[in-house]
């Protein structure tokens, strides 16, 4: 993944700061609770939700199991329909391909549909470095771009901003990027949306190049699918002469019919609607309707490394609905920025450390950004067992082991920060293997319980900074058992 | 080695020790939710369209031209975009200037048109969705996008299905499709729903039955 978020502090440090921000907490709480309740209602409308979820899981698993075959099939069908397929092993390569494609058109600005893949690779920054200006056209992405901010949610990237903040950003920044905000702009959502409409329309109408991602790609037919609400997607997908779509290789579904599952589960899981206002599908190019040139950039960027992990590969089923964010008690309090990635929340906590590896401090800390309550697994429309992967990744962080990085098997060393934890576990293991020593130690602990500190000194300080130390009982369990039951089994 | 070979090689190595396929995919989810007559399915479509803030009208074939005239007049539209295969009698009652859907017309020209009238390929009742597939009575994708007012005519009950699976199987993936569920909307500001950001702010749907 890109260096957009390099230098982010580990999750606990970033989260501590976020939790102290009352406005942020209020914005997040309002948003996540609203959408959580709406989603439950939308899901309850379909009586076969469990079957749809299971079908979605199986389709995705089957696709991943035969990903090589479906990638080749997709390439053939897109090419046959008039598209051009490019392959990008990492972010740099994808950015180079897109930059070259834009330069070939002779244009110096592009309009963009909201896309996680292009955020992941830092495309806007790469284009900017080559003198090409990329305009985000999704309202929330526009708020983030104008505010020189970072997205904090997969679906509603500006969820951390309230209407007053958005008004100020529009009034201050719009003139820098094009049509200024109207005089006397208030903070009503309708007026803000109208300001965005006017600001962006002039860009849509003159744009010659559009850039998008895709929610699904159908191997059988070569069809790409984008789901959205505002119509900015339709603008970018149909008005320009050239369309470039950057899509992760895991977004394939084998057959046209498979869409019937995801077009039922995705909208209900993400925006809690029966159906999102607009879905666009296109298969290559169509004479005199939409772009004349279509390029598809197939992106790896850590996905094949994730595929190589037999527990972690299930993260590649993700259809980016963001339902897991809205139910997560940790996300609700810490907010999306603390995750140091374009993928925040529970799915980000398992996706980022796999796509990027656990080498950095932030990535090594992400598997711990969870209470393992399991709510994310419950709502996931493709049944990704996020808690299972979190625990698996914690094990990897602490113990190291064999992983795949950029297609090569490497042996990971245990992460530095966990020396005390490993030492404690070794000591525990020794004590449990030596009952005499355990008994002596427990008795000593009980007798000195009044003098125990409330927090740990030295390397344990960070651990006890966020937790209460459990009080030691007045008497070890084994002594209590001896005293009350006389060490005898039976007379229950 | 080019990136295509590199990525496919990585995929194959990653899957080398993956277990063989488990049980085959069973599509044991429902083809539709609940039993309905054709008339009830149309009622559900109307209800779900209205729930998403589309304006729904119903009429017989003979009243269609008058209804379209009235809707354009109420809106104060002076120009209306017309796809090439729109049945001419739909607009005979109206004296609004007709603008024809031409490949050469620019986006700016489209932006100056007040309304657009189209048919549709299929409508899905359970989700309140209209699907356009670029057939001659629907025209190019952009004509239902740039003008602010879209009138979509649905023949009932013939063009109406119950569910997403039933809708999908009627559609041709080789055509560019646009699925429309209510007018353009955003919930990006404090999750307050606002209609009409970039697409048409007003969607009117006419359900036309036989007289």
PDB file of N, CA, C and O in Angstrom, chain A residues 31 48 62 65-66 68 75 93 140 156 162-163 194 197 201 229-230 232 234-235 256 258 260 264 273-275 277-279 281 283 288-289 300 304 407, chain B residues 3-4 10 12 19 21 27 29-31 33 48 51-52 111 140-141 144 146 148 168 173 177 179-181 184-186 188 190-193 197-199 201:
ATOM      1  N   UNK A  31     -23.656   9.233  13.937  1.00  0.00           N
ATOM      2  CA  UNK A  31     -23.658   8.582  12.625  1.00  0.00           C
ATOM      3  C   UNK A  31     -23.746   7.063  12.746  1.00  0.00           C
ATOM      4  O   UNK A  31     -24.564   6.426  12.082  1.00  0.00           O
ATOM      5  N   UNK A  48     -34.593 -14.212   3.652  1.00  0.00           N
ATOM      6  CA  UNK A  48     -33.535 -15.184   3.345  1.00  0.00           C
ATOM      7  C   UNK A  48     -32.139 -14.599   3.517  1.00  0.00           C
ATOM      8  O   UNK A  48     -31.209 -14.969   2.802  1.00  0.00           O
ATOM      9  N   UNK A  62     -15.108 -19.305  -3.668  1.00  0.00           N
ATOM     10  CA  UNK A  62     -14.896 -20.044  -4.915  1.00  0.00           C
ATOM     11  C   UNK A  62     -14.058 -19.206  -5.890  1.00  0.00           C
ATOM     12  O   UNK A  62     -13.118 -19.707  -6.519  1.00  0.00           O
ATOM     13  N   UNK A  65     -10.498 -19.138  -4.785  1.00  0.00           N
ATOM     14  CA  UNK A  65      -9.862 -20.448  -4.963  1.00  0.00           C
ATOM     15  C   UNK A  65      -9.396 -20.628  -6.409  1.00  0.00           C
ATOM     16  O   UNK A  65      -8.446 -21.344  -6.679  1.00  0.00           O
ATOM     17  N   UNK A  66     -10.082 -19.972  -7.330  1.00  0.00           N
ATOM     18  CA  UNK A  66      -9.737 -20.112  -8.748  1.00  0.00           C
ATOM     19  C   UNK A  66      -9.434 -18.747  -9.363  1.00  0.00           C
ATOM     20  O   UNK A  66      -9.776 -18.480 -10.516  1.00  0.00           O
ATOM     21  N   UNK A  68      -6.828 -17.242 -10.469  1.00  0.00           N
ATOM     22  CA  UNK A  68      -6.019 -17.161 -11.696  1.00  0.00           C
ATOM     23  C   UNK A  68      -6.888 -17.376 -12.928  1.00  0.00           C
ATOM     24  O   UNK A  68      -6.825 -16.624 -13.896  1.00  0.00           O
ATOM     25  N   UNK A  75      -9.966 -10.854 -18.328  1.00  0.00           N
ATOM     26  CA  UNK A  75      -9.137 -10.137 -19.295  1.00  0.00           C
ATOM     27  C   UNK A  75      -9.653 -10.386 -20.718  1.00  0.00           C
ATOM     28  O   UNK A  75      -9.787  -9.458 -21.516  1.00  0.00           O
ATOM     29  N   UNK A  93       3.335   0.919  -9.663  1.00  0.00           N
ATOM     30  CA  UNK A  93       3.079   0.524 -11.040  1.00  0.00           C
ATOM     31  C   UNK A  93       1.690   0.984 -11.497  1.00  0.00           C
ATOM     32  O   UNK A  93       1.521   1.479 -12.614  1.00  0.00           O
ATOM     33  N   UNK A 140     -18.821  13.512  -0.002  1.00  0.00           N
ATOM     34  CA  UNK A 140     -17.982  13.317   1.180  1.00  0.00           C
ATOM     35  C   UNK A 140     -16.497  13.408   0.828  1.00  0.00           C
ATOM     36  O   UNK A 140     -15.694  13.982   1.576  1.00  0.00           O
ATOM     37  N   UNK A 156     -18.865   6.718   4.170  1.00  0.00           N
ATOM     38  CA  UNK A 156     -19.078   8.154   4.366  1.00  0.00           C
ATOM     39  C   UNK A 156     -17.779   8.755   4.910  1.00  0.00           C
ATOM     40  O   UNK A 156     -17.632   8.932   6.118  1.00  0.00           O
ATOM     41  N   UNK A 162     -19.161  17.617  11.122  1.00  0.00           N
ATOM     42  CA  UNK A 162     -20.568  17.997  11.218  1.00  0.00           C
ATOM     43  C   UNK A 162     -20.858  19.137  10.230  1.00  0.00           C
ATOM     44  O   UNK A 162     -19.962  19.645   9.555  1.00  0.00           O
ATOM     45  N   UNK A 163     -22.139  19.529  10.150  1.00  0.00           N
ATOM     46  CA  UNK A 163     -22.533  20.465   9.096  1.00  0.00           C
ATOM     47  C   UNK A 163     -21.836  21.824   9.212  1.00  0.00           C
ATOM     48  O   UNK A 163     -21.514  22.450   8.204  1.00  0.00           O
ATOM     49  N   UNK A 194     -26.324  21.644  -2.564  1.00  0.00           N
ATOM     50  CA  UNK A 194     -26.513  22.495  -3.739  1.00  0.00           C
ATOM     51  C   UNK A 194     -25.204  23.198  -4.117  1.00  0.00           C
ATOM     52  O   UNK A 194     -24.852  23.293  -5.304  1.00  0.00           O
ATOM     53  N   UNK A 197     -23.140  20.724  -5.824  1.00  0.00           N
ATOM     54  CA  UNK A 197     -23.671  20.457  -7.174  1.00  0.00           C
ATOM     55  C   UNK A 197     -23.163  21.504  -8.175  1.00  0.00           C
ATOM     56  O   UNK A 197     -22.654  21.169  -9.238  1.00  0.00           O
ATOM     57  N   UNK A 201     -20.533  20.602 -11.104  1.00  0.00           N
ATOM     58  CA  UNK A 201     -21.140  20.435 -12.425  1.00  0.00           C
ATOM     59  C   UNK A 201     -20.246  21.002 -13.522  1.00  0.00           C
ATOM     60  O   UNK A 201     -20.059  20.404 -14.571  1.00  0.00           O
ATOM     61  N   UNK A 229     -24.904   6.741  -4.998  1.00  0.00           N
ATOM     62  CA  UNK A 229     -26.149   7.415  -4.654  1.00  0.00           C
ATOM     63  C   UNK A 229     -26.358   8.733  -5.377  1.00  0.00           C
ATOM     64  O   UNK A 229     -27.485   9.124  -5.650  1.00  0.00           O
ATOM     65  N   UNK A 230     -25.292   9.436  -5.627  1.00  0.00           N
ATOM     66  CA  UNK A 230     -25.432  10.851  -5.966  1.00  0.00           C
ATOM     67  C   UNK A 230     -25.579  11.127  -7.454  1.00  0.00           C
ATOM     68  O   UNK A 230     -26.124  12.163  -7.849  1.00  0.00           O
ATOM     69  N   UNK A 232     -22.809  11.336  -9.244  1.00  0.00           N
ATOM     70  CA  UNK A 232     -21.458  11.739  -9.649  1.00  0.00           C
ATOM     71  C   UNK A 232     -20.741  10.582 -10.336  1.00  0.00           C
ATOM     72  O   UNK A 232     -19.972  10.780 -11.272  1.00  0.00           O
ATOM     73  N   UNK A 234     -22.225   8.253 -12.206  1.00  0.00           N
ATOM     74  CA  UNK A 234     -22.743   8.206 -13.580  1.00  0.00           C
ATOM     75  C   UNK A 234     -22.105   9.304 -14.434  1.00  0.00           C
ATOM     76  O   UNK A 234     -21.807   9.100 -15.603  1.00  0.00           O
ATOM     77  N   UNK A 235     -21.923  10.488 -13.856  1.00  0.00           N
ATOM     78  CA  UNK A 235     -21.289  11.593 -14.593  1.00  0.00           C
ATOM     79  C   UNK A 235     -19.893  11.171 -15.061  1.00  0.00           C
ATOM     80  O   UNK A 235     -19.542  11.325 -16.228  1.00  0.00           O
ATOM     81  N   UNK A 256     -22.651 -13.426 -14.289  1.00  0.00           N
ATOM     82  CA  UNK A 256     -23.665 -12.364 -14.251  1.00  0.00           C
ATOM     83  C   UNK A 256     -24.673 -12.635 -13.140  1.00  0.00           C
ATOM     84  O   UNK A 256     -25.042 -11.743 -12.382  1.00  0.00           O
ATOM     85  N   UNK A 258     -24.340 -14.023 -10.382  1.00  0.00           N
ATOM     86  CA  UNK A 258     -23.830 -13.805  -9.022  1.00  0.00           C
ATOM     87  C   UNK A 258     -24.176 -12.414  -8.493  1.00  0.00           C
ATOM     88  O   UNK A 258     -24.263 -12.197  -7.285  1.00  0.00           O
ATOM     89  N   UNK A 260     -26.895 -11.047  -8.451  1.00  0.00           N
ATOM     90  CA  UNK A 260     -28.200 -11.016  -7.767  1.00  0.00           C
ATOM     91  C   UNK A 260     -28.036 -11.167  -6.248  1.00  0.00           C
ATOM     92  O   UNK A 260     -28.879 -10.710  -5.489  1.00  0.00           O
ATOM     93  N   UNK A 264     -28.321  -7.489  -3.616  1.00  0.00           N
ATOM     94  CA  UNK A 264     -29.279  -7.503  -2.505  1.00  0.00           C
ATOM     95  C   UNK A 264     -28.588  -7.218  -1.175  1.00  0.00           C
ATOM     96  O   UNK A 264     -29.142  -6.544  -0.316  1.00  0.00           O
ATOM     97  N   UNK A 273     -30.297   0.729   2.671  1.00  0.00           N
ATOM     98  CA  UNK A 273     -31.387   0.969   1.730  1.00  0.00           C
ATOM     99  C   UNK A 273     -31.736  -0.331   1.023  1.00  0.00           C
ATOM    100  O   UNK A 273     -30.910  -1.227   0.910  1.00  0.00           O
ATOM    101  N   UNK A 274     -32.981  -0.392   0.513  1.00  0.00           N
ATOM    102  CA  UNK A 274     -33.346  -1.565  -0.289  1.00  0.00           C
ATOM    103  C   UNK A 274     -32.448  -1.631  -1.510  1.00  0.00           C
ATOM    104  O   UNK A 274     -32.050  -2.689  -1.958  1.00  0.00           O
ATOM    105  N   UNK A 275     -32.200  -0.468  -2.080  1.00  0.00           N
ATOM    106  CA  UNK A 275     -31.292  -0.378  -3.217  1.00  0.00           C
ATOM    107  C   UNK A 275     -30.697   1.020  -3.213  1.00  0.00           C
ATOM    108  O   UNK A 275     -31.383   1.976  -2.889  1.00  0.00           O
ATOM    109  N   UNK A 277     -29.497   4.503  -4.862  1.00  0.00           N
ATOM    110  CA  UNK A 277     -30.157   5.215  -5.962  1.00  0.00           C
ATOM    111  C   UNK A 277     -29.642   4.875  -7.367  1.00  0.00           C
ATOM    112  O   UNK A 277     -30.437   4.751  -8.285  1.00  0.00           O
ATOM    113  N   UNK A 278     -28.340   4.743  -7.547  1.00  0.00           N
ATOM    114  CA  UNK A 278     -27.841   4.451  -8.901  1.00  0.00           C
ATOM    115  C   UNK A 278     -26.871   3.284  -8.922  1.00  0.00           C
ATOM    116  O   UNK A 278     -25.944   3.218  -8.102  1.00  0.00           O
ATOM    117  N   UNK A 279     -27.080   2.378  -9.871  1.00  0.00           N
ATOM    118  CA  UNK A 279     -26.091   1.351 -10.176  1.00  0.00           C
ATOM    119  C   UNK A 279     -25.800   1.439 -11.672  1.00  0.00           C
ATOM    120  O   UNK A 279     -26.733   1.461 -12.474  1.00  0.00           O
ATOM    121  N   UNK A 281     -23.685  -0.344 -14.869  1.00  0.00           N
ATOM    122  CA  UNK A 281     -22.861  -1.446 -15.349  1.00  0.00           C
ATOM    123  C   UNK A 281     -22.435  -1.122 -16.771  1.00  0.00           C
ATOM    124  O   UNK A 281     -23.183  -0.509 -17.528  1.00  0.00           O
ATOM    125  N   UNK A 283     -19.914  -2.813 -20.118  1.00  0.00           N
ATOM    126  CA  UNK A 283     -19.132  -3.922 -20.632  1.00  0.00           C
ATOM    127  C   UNK A 283     -18.310  -3.380 -21.791  1.00  0.00           C
ATOM    128  O   UNK A 283     -18.844  -3.120 -22.865  1.00  0.00           O
ATOM    129  N   UNK A 288     -21.153   5.310 -29.350  1.00  0.00           N
ATOM    130  CA  UNK A 288     -21.880   6.570 -29.162  1.00  0.00           C
ATOM    131  C   UNK A 288     -22.644   6.673 -27.846  1.00  0.00           C
ATOM    132  O   UNK A 288     -23.534   7.495 -27.696  1.00  0.00           O
ATOM    133  N   UNK A 289     -22.322   5.827 -26.894  1.00  0.00           N
ATOM    134  CA  UNK A 289     -22.911   5.974 -25.549  1.00  0.00           C
ATOM    135  C   UNK A 289     -21.792   5.777 -24.541  1.00  0.00           C
ATOM    136  O   UNK A 289     -21.349   4.670 -24.315  1.00  0.00           O
ATOM    137  N   UNK A 300      -2.846  -5.626  -7.825  1.00  0.00           N
ATOM    138  CA  UNK A 300      -2.490  -6.616  -6.794  1.00  0.00           C
ATOM    139  C   UNK A 300      -2.210  -5.881  -5.478  1.00  0.00           C
ATOM    140  O   UNK A 300      -3.026  -5.868  -4.564  1.00  0.00           O
ATOM    141  N   UNK A 304      -2.276 -10.669  -3.387  1.00  0.00           N
ATOM    142  CA  UNK A 304      -1.822 -12.060  -3.523  1.00  0.00           C
ATOM    143  C   UNK A 304      -1.095 -12.510  -2.259  1.00  0.00           C
ATOM    144  O   UNK A 304      -1.158 -13.685  -1.898  1.00  0.00           O
ATOM    145  N   UNK A 407       5.061 -11.568  -2.978  1.00  0.00           N
ATOM    146  CA  UNK A 407       5.131 -12.846  -3.669  1.00  0.00           C
ATOM    147  C   UNK A 407       6.196 -13.794  -3.148  1.00  0.00           C
ATOM    148  O   UNK A 407       6.277 -14.943  -3.573  1.00  0.00           O
TER     149      UNK A 407
ATOM    150  N   UNK B   3       4.105  -7.862 -15.468  1.00  0.00           N
ATOM    151  CA  UNK B   3       3.293  -7.884 -14.248  1.00  0.00           C
ATOM    152  C   UNK B   3       2.139  -8.881 -14.338  1.00  0.00           C
ATOM    153  O   UNK B   3       1.720  -9.441 -13.333  1.00  0.00           O
ATOM    154  N   UNK B   4       1.656  -9.091 -15.540  1.00  0.00           N
ATOM    155  CA  UNK B   4       0.587 -10.074 -15.700  1.00  0.00           C
ATOM    156  C   UNK B   4       1.080 -11.445 -15.234  1.00  0.00           C
ATOM    157  O   UNK B   4       0.429 -12.114 -14.420  1.00  0.00           O
ATOM    158  N   UNK B  10       1.975 -15.336  -8.649  1.00  0.00           N
ATOM    159  CA  UNK B  10       1.758 -15.174  -7.207  1.00  0.00           C
ATOM    160  C   UNK B  10       0.449 -15.825  -6.773  1.00  0.00           C
ATOM    161  O   UNK B  10       0.369 -16.447  -5.721  1.00  0.00           O
ATOM    162  N   UNK B  12      -1.085 -18.316  -8.198  1.00  0.00           N
ATOM    163  CA  UNK B  12      -0.963 -19.786  -8.244  1.00  0.00           C
ATOM    164  C   UNK B  12      -0.140 -20.301  -7.083  1.00  0.00           C
ATOM    165  O   UNK B  12      -0.483 -21.317  -6.474  1.00  0.00           O
ATOM    166  N   UNK B  19      -7.084 -25.766   0.163  1.00  0.00           N
ATOM    167  CA  UNK B  19      -7.876 -26.985   0.065  1.00  0.00           C
ATOM    168  C   UNK B  19      -8.697 -26.995  -1.222  1.00  0.00           C
ATOM    169  O   UNK B  19      -9.045 -25.939  -1.758  1.00  0.00           O
ATOM    170  N   UNK B  21     -11.944 -27.441  -3.582  1.00  0.00           N
ATOM    171  CA  UNK B  21     -13.254 -26.804  -3.398  1.00  0.00           C
ATOM    172  C   UNK B  21     -14.115 -27.577  -2.400  1.00  0.00           C
ATOM    173  O   UNK B  21     -14.189 -28.792  -2.461  1.00  0.00           O
ATOM    174  N   UNK B  27     -27.761 -22.213  -4.527  1.00  0.00           N
ATOM    175  CA  UNK B  27     -28.511 -20.950  -4.559  1.00  0.00           C
ATOM    176  C   UNK B  27     -29.857 -21.190  -3.892  1.00  0.00           C
ATOM    177  O   UNK B  27     -30.892 -21.188  -4.557  1.00  0.00           O
ATOM    178  N   UNK B  29     -31.263 -19.294  -1.757  1.00  0.00           N
ATOM    179  CA  UNK B  29     -31.984 -18.079  -1.359  1.00  0.00           C
ATOM    180  C   UNK B  29     -33.217 -17.951  -2.264  1.00  0.00           C
ATOM    181  O   UNK B  29     -33.366 -18.666  -3.257  1.00  0.00           O
ATOM    182  N   UNK B  30     -34.083 -17.007  -1.897  1.00  0.00           N
ATOM    183  CA  UNK B  30     -35.384 -16.920  -2.571  1.00  0.00           C
ATOM    184  C   UNK B  30     -35.285 -16.214  -3.927  1.00  0.00           C
ATOM    185  O   UNK B  30     -34.480 -15.301  -4.100  1.00  0.00           O
ATOM    186  N   UNK B  31     -36.121 -16.645  -4.860  1.00  0.00           N
ATOM    187  CA  UNK B  31     -36.194 -15.948  -6.153  1.00  0.00           C
ATOM    188  C   UNK B  31     -37.048 -14.687  -6.020  1.00  0.00           C
ATOM    189  O   UNK B  31     -36.937 -13.761  -6.810  1.00  0.00           O
ATOM    190  N   UNK B  33     -39.504 -12.474  -2.697  1.00  0.00           N
ATOM    191  CA  UNK B  33     -39.876 -12.467  -1.281  1.00  0.00           C
ATOM    192  C   UNK B  33     -41.381 -12.324  -1.157  1.00  0.00           C
ATOM    193  O   UNK B  33     -41.913 -11.235  -1.294  1.00  0.00           O
ATOM    194  N   UNK B  48     -42.805   1.369  -3.086  1.00  0.00           N
ATOM    195  CA  UNK B  48     -41.364   1.502  -2.836  1.00  0.00           C
ATOM    196  C   UNK B  48     -40.746   2.670  -3.599  1.00  0.00           C
ATOM    197  O   UNK B  48     -39.812   3.318  -3.104  1.00  0.00           O
ATOM    198  N   UNK B  51     -41.650   5.616  -1.539  1.00  0.00           N
ATOM    199  CA  UNK B  51     -40.876   5.616  -0.307  1.00  0.00           C
ATOM    200  C   UNK B  51     -39.493   6.235  -0.527  1.00  0.00           C
ATOM    201  O   UNK B  51     -38.897   6.807   0.373  1.00  0.00           O
ATOM    202  N   UNK B  52     -38.976   6.090  -1.731  1.00  0.00           N
ATOM    203  CA  UNK B  52     -37.683   6.700  -2.065  1.00  0.00           C
ATOM    204  C   UNK B  52     -37.850   8.069  -2.716  1.00  0.00           C
ATOM    205  O   UNK B  52     -36.970   8.575  -3.377  1.00  0.00           O
ATOM    206  N   UNK B 111     -27.258  20.110 -20.553  1.00  0.00           N
ATOM    207  CA  UNK B 111     -27.470  20.801 -19.278  1.00  0.00           C
ATOM    208  C   UNK B 111     -28.519  21.898 -19.391  1.00  0.00           C
ATOM    209  O   UNK B 111     -29.095  22.324 -18.402  1.00  0.00           O
ATOM    210  N   UNK B 140     -29.282   7.329 -24.866  1.00  0.00           N
ATOM    211  CA  UNK B 140     -27.962   7.273 -24.229  1.00  0.00           C
ATOM    212  C   UNK B 140     -28.057   7.522 -22.726  1.00  0.00           C
ATOM    213  O   UNK B 140     -28.936   8.247 -22.277  1.00  0.00           O
ATOM    214  N   UNK B 141     -27.105   6.940 -21.978  1.00  0.00           N
ATOM    215  CA  UNK B 141     -27.138   7.033 -20.516  1.00  0.00           C
ATOM    216  C   UNK B 141     -27.188   8.468 -19.999  1.00  0.00           C
ATOM    217  O   UNK B 141     -27.827   8.774 -19.013  1.00  0.00           O
ATOM    218  N   UNK B 144     -30.571  10.798 -19.262  1.00  0.00           N
ATOM    219  CA  UNK B 144     -31.376  10.682 -18.033  1.00  0.00           C
ATOM    220  C   UNK B 144     -30.587  11.134 -16.815  1.00  0.00           C
ATOM    221  O   UNK B 144     -30.984  10.902 -15.683  1.00  0.00           O
ATOM    222  N   UNK B 146     -28.161  14.286 -16.955  1.00  0.00           N
ATOM    223  CA  UNK B 146     -27.826  15.712 -16.880  1.00  0.00           C
ATOM    224  C   UNK B 146     -29.061  16.593 -16.633  1.00  0.00           C
ATOM    225  O   UNK B 146     -29.020  17.477 -15.778  1.00  0.00           O
ATOM    226  N   UNK B 148     -32.537  17.952 -15.062  1.00  0.00           N
ATOM    227  CA  UNK B 148     -32.885  17.892 -13.637  1.00  0.00           C
ATOM    228  C   UNK B 148     -34.200  17.168 -13.377  1.00  0.00           C
ATOM    229  O   UNK B 148     -34.571  16.939 -12.236  1.00  0.00           O
ATOM    230  N   UNK B 168     -32.522  -9.279 -12.991  1.00  0.00           N
ATOM    231  CA  UNK B 168     -31.216  -9.526 -13.596  1.00  0.00           C
ATOM    232  C   UNK B 168     -31.322 -10.468 -14.791  1.00  0.00           C
ATOM    233  O   UNK B 168     -30.656 -10.281 -15.810  1.00  0.00           O
ATOM    234  N   UNK B 173     -26.268  -8.205 -20.239  1.00  0.00           N
ATOM    235  CA  UNK B 173     -25.067  -7.549 -19.689  1.00  0.00           C
ATOM    236  C   UNK B 173     -24.216  -6.850 -20.744  1.00  0.00           C
ATOM    237  O   UNK B 173     -23.389  -6.008 -20.404  1.00  0.00           O
ATOM    238  N   UNK B 177     -26.077  -0.593 -18.531  1.00  0.00           N
ATOM    239  CA  UNK B 177     -27.313  -0.517 -17.750  1.00  0.00           C
ATOM    240  C   UNK B 177     -27.227   0.578 -16.698  1.00  0.00           C
ATOM    241  O   UNK B 177     -26.170   0.827 -16.124  1.00  0.00           O
ATOM    242  N   UNK B 179     -29.362   1.435 -13.234  1.00  0.00           N
ATOM    243  CA  UNK B 179     -30.421   1.092 -12.280  1.00  0.00           C
ATOM    244  C   UNK B 179     -30.708   2.356 -11.479  1.00  0.00           C
ATOM    245  O   UNK B 179     -29.799   2.974 -10.920  1.00  0.00           O
ATOM    246  N   UNK B 180     -31.991   2.712 -11.414  1.00  0.00           N
ATOM    247  CA  UNK B 180     -32.373   3.959 -10.746  1.00  0.00           C
ATOM    248  C   UNK B 180     -33.389   3.647  -9.646  1.00  0.00           C
ATOM    249  O   UNK B 180     -34.430   3.064  -9.917  1.00  0.00           O
ATOM    250  N   UNK B 181     -33.050   4.017  -8.418  1.00  0.00           N
ATOM    251  CA  UNK B 181     -33.978   3.820  -7.295  1.00  0.00           C
ATOM    252  C   UNK B 181     -34.194   5.170  -6.636  1.00  0.00           C
ATOM    253  O   UNK B 181     -33.433   5.578  -5.766  1.00  0.00           O
ATOM    254  N   UNK B 184     -31.575  11.157  -7.382  1.00  0.00           N
ATOM    255  CA  UNK B 184     -30.222  11.297  -6.841  1.00  0.00           C
ATOM    256  C   UNK B 184     -30.296  11.728  -5.378  1.00  0.00           C
ATOM    257  O   UNK B 184     -31.124  12.533  -4.999  1.00  0.00           O
ATOM    258  N   UNK B 185     -29.437  11.170  -4.542  1.00  0.00           N
ATOM    259  CA  UNK B 185     -29.506  11.499  -3.118  1.00  0.00           C
ATOM    260  C   UNK B 185     -28.134  11.370  -2.483  1.00  0.00           C
ATOM    261  O   UNK B 185     -27.265  10.664  -2.968  1.00  0.00           O
ATOM    262  N   UNK B 186     -27.955  12.090  -1.381  1.00  0.00           N
ATOM    263  CA  UNK B 186     -26.736  11.911  -0.598  1.00  0.00           C
ATOM    264  C   UNK B 186     -27.094  11.880   0.875  1.00  0.00           C
ATOM    265  O   UNK B 186     -28.082  12.478   1.301  1.00  0.00           O
ATOM    266  N   UNK B 188     -24.298  12.228   2.993  1.00  0.00           N
ATOM    267  CA  UNK B 188     -22.927  12.440   3.459  1.00  0.00           C
ATOM    268  C   UNK B 188     -22.804  13.483   4.559  1.00  0.00           C
ATOM    269  O   UNK B 188     -21.787  13.569   5.225  1.00  0.00           O
ATOM    270  N   UNK B 190     -23.973  14.427   7.983  1.00  0.00           N
ATOM    271  CA  UNK B 190     -24.622  13.940   9.208  1.00  0.00           C
ATOM    272  C   UNK B 190     -25.710  12.907   8.913  1.00  0.00           C
ATOM    273  O   UNK B 190     -26.669  12.773   9.668  1.00  0.00           O
ATOM    274  N   UNK B 191     -25.554  12.197   7.819  1.00  0.00           N
ATOM    275  CA  UNK B 191     -26.481  11.148   7.407  1.00  0.00           C
ATOM    276  C   UNK B 191     -27.913  11.660   7.200  1.00  0.00           C
ATOM    277  O   UNK B 191     -28.862  10.904   7.238  1.00  0.00           O
ATOM    278  N   UNK B 192     -28.060  12.969   6.958  1.00  0.00           N
ATOM    279  CA  UNK B 192     -29.349  13.541   6.567  1.00  0.00           C
ATOM    280  C   UNK B 192     -29.507  13.321   5.077  1.00  0.00           C
ATOM    281  O   UNK B 192     -28.646  13.713   4.298  1.00  0.00           O
ATOM    282  N   UNK B 193     -30.606  12.703   4.660  1.00  0.00           N
ATOM    283  CA  UNK B 193     -30.777  12.449   3.233  1.00  0.00           C
ATOM    284  C   UNK B 193     -31.200  13.720   2.510  1.00  0.00           C
ATOM    285  O   UNK B 193     -32.139  14.395   2.913  1.00  0.00           O
ATOM    286  N   UNK B 197     -28.101  15.580  -5.814  1.00  0.00           N
ATOM    287  CA  UNK B 197     -26.794  16.213  -5.753  1.00  0.00           C
ATOM    288  C   UNK B 197     -26.344  16.448  -7.183  1.00  0.00           C
ATOM    289  O   UNK B 197     -26.230  17.575  -7.628  1.00  0.00           O
ATOM    290  N   UNK B 198     -26.165  15.359  -7.918  1.00  0.00           N
ATOM    291  CA  UNK B 198     -25.681  15.526  -9.293  1.00  0.00           C
ATOM    292  C   UNK B 198     -26.657  15.007 -10.340  1.00  0.00           C
ATOM    293  O   UNK B 198     -26.712  15.524 -11.436  1.00  0.00           O
ATOM    294  N   UNK B 199     -27.388  13.995 -10.014  1.00  0.00           N
ATOM    295  CA  UNK B 199     -28.363  13.464 -10.964  1.00  0.00           C
ATOM    296  C   UNK B 199     -29.644  14.273 -10.887  1.00  0.00           C
ATOM    297  O   UNK B 199     -29.721  15.294 -10.191  1.00  0.00           O
ATOM    298  N   UNK B 201     -32.989  15.865  -9.825  1.00  0.00           N
ATOM    299  CA  UNK B 201     -33.537  16.040  -8.479  1.00  0.00           C
ATOM    300  C   UNK B 201     -34.977  15.595  -8.394  1.00  0.00           C
ATOM    301  O   UNK B 201     -35.490  15.373  -7.306  1.00  0.00           O
TER     302      UNK B 201
END
